[in-house]
Amino acid sequence: MFGLSELAILLIVVIVLVGIRKLPGLARSAGTSLRILKSEARAMKRDGAEAEPRAVYEVKPTPPESGPDRPL
């Protein structure tokens, strides 16, 4: 994947682009998002939602546009 030098260069570029003043807010929002994602994943496992099938929709065939009882 990425080596240590590539990650360091990427971090420096992010700091320059985002700005040092906005970096704490960015890290805070990323941490909050990660925390929410983890809690939702735990809730899904606890509720067994992964094993349950999703809603199934029945598809009914539509009648043909033209036929013996319909004009062309």
mmCIF file of C-alpha atoms in Angstrom:
data_model
loop_
_atom_site.group_PDB
_atom_site.id
_atom_site.type_symbol
_atom_site.label_atom_id
_atom_site.label_comp_id
_atom_site.label_asym_id
_atom_site.label_seq_id
_atom_site.Cartn_x
_atom_site.Cartn_y
_atom_site.Cartn_z
ATOM 1 C CA MET A 1 0.000 0.000 0.000
ATOM 2 C CA PHE A 2 1.676 3.234 1.131
ATOM 3 C CA GLY A 3 5.043 3.479 2.777
ATOM 4 C CA LEU A 4 5.923 5.805 5.624
ATOM 5 C CA SER A 5 7.461 8.427 3.340
ATOM 6 C CA GLU A 6 4.388 8.538 1.079
ATOM 7 C CA LEU A 7 2.096 8.982 4.078
ATOM 8 C CA ALA A 8 4.292 11.781 5.452
ATOM 9 C CA ILE A 9 4.220 13.608 2.110
ATOM 10 C CA LEU A 10 0.460 13.145 1.898
ATOM 11 C CA LEU A 11 0.014 14.529 5.419
ATOM 12 C CA ILE A 12 2.126 17.590 4.594
ATOM 13 C CA VAL A 13 0.095 18.244 1.446
ATOM 14 C CA VAL A 14 -3.154 17.959 3.395
ATOM 15 C CA ILE A 15 -1.902 20.375 6.047
ATOM 16 C CA VAL A 16 -0.860 22.906 3.409
ATOM 17 C CA LEU A 17 -4.107 22.599 1.437
ATOM 18 C CA VAL A 18 -6.512 22.558 4.355
ATOM 19 C CA GLY A 19 -4.634 24.944 6.540
ATOM 20 C CA ILE A 20 -3.359 24.536 10.048
ATOM 21 C CA ARG A 21 -6.330 26.384 11.561
ATOM 22 C CA LYS A 22 -8.909 24.010 10.079
ATOM 23 C CA LEU A 23 -7.006 20.807 10.820
ATOM 24 C CA PRO A 24 -8.365 20.224 14.382
ATOM 25 C CA GLY A 25 -11.948 20.589 13.170
ATOM 26 C CA LEU A 26 -11.271 18.239 10.291
ATOM 27 C CA ALA A 27 -9.780 15.621 12.615
ATOM 28 C CA ARG A 28 -12.679 16.029 15.042
ATOM 29 C CA SER A 29 -15.298 15.514 12.335
ATOM 30 C CA ALA A 30 -13.415 12.507 10.944
ATOM 31 C CA GLY A 31 -13.303 10.975 14.429
ATOM 32 C CA THR A 32 -17.000 11.603 14.965
ATOM 33 C CA SER A 33 -17.848 10.035 11.620
ATOM 34 C CA LEU A 34 -15.728 6.997 12.403
ATOM 35 C CA ARG A 35 -17.346 6.627 15.828
ATOM 36 C CA ILE A 36 -20.840 6.765 14.285
ATOM 37 C CA LEU A 37 -19.883 4.226 11.627
ATOM 38 C CA LYS A 38 -18.515 1.810 14.223
ATOM 39 C CA SER A 39 -21.584 2.130 16.458
ATOM 40 C CA GLU A 40 -23.933 1.510 13.532
ATOM 41 C CA ALA A 41 -21.928 -1.557 12.479
ATOM 42 C CA ARG A 42 -22.110 -2.917 16.038
ATOM 43 C CA ALA A 43 -25.870 -2.271 16.130
ATOM 44 C CA MET A 44 -26.353 -4.143 12.866
ATOM 45 C CA LYS A 45 -24.425 -7.129 14.179
ATOM 46 C CA ARG A 46 -26.308 -7.062 17.470
ATOM 47 C CA ASP A 47 -29.706 -6.879 15.765
ATOM 48 C CA GLY A 48 -28.813 -9.550 13.244
ATOM 49 C CA ALA A 49 -29.677 -7.255 10.341
ATOM 50 C CA GLU A 50 -26.831 -8.644 8.242
ATOM 51 C CA ALA A 51 -28.350 -12.123 8.166
ATOM 52 C CA GLU A 52 -31.886 -10.936 7.416
ATOM 53 C CA PRO A 53 -32.866 -10.446 3.794
ATOM 54 C CA ARG A 54 -33.792 -7.001 2.600
ATOM 55 C CA ALA A 55 -37.320 -6.153 1.502
ATOM 56 C CA VAL A 56 -38.360 -8.139 -1.531
ATOM 57 C CA TYR A 57 -40.386 -6.385 -4.184
ATOM 58 C CA GLU A 58 -42.647 -8.365 -6.453
ATOM 59 C CA VAL A 59 -42.429 -7.394 -10.103
ATOM 60 C CA LYS A 60 -45.654 -7.841 -12.024
ATOM 61 C CA PRO A 61 -45.465 -8.194 -15.806
ATOM 62 C CA THR A 62 -46.953 -5.329 -17.769
ATOM 63 C CA PRO A 63 -49.354 -6.053 -20.598
ATOM 64 C CA PRO A 64 -47.988 -5.650 -24.115
ATOM 65 C CA GLU A 65 -48.591 -2.315 -25.824
ATOM 66 C CA SER A 66 -50.073 -3.861 -28.951
ATOM 67 C CA GLY A 67 -52.069 -7.026 -29.215
ATOM 68 C CA PRO A 68 -55.265 -8.495 -30.603
ATOM 69 C CA ASP A 69 -57.450 -6.287 -28.391
ATOM 70 C CA ARG A 70 -55.321 -3.117 -28.793
ATOM 71 C CA PRO A 71 -54.815 -1.130 -31.977
ATOM 72 C CA LEU A 72 -51.343 -0.483 -33.343
#
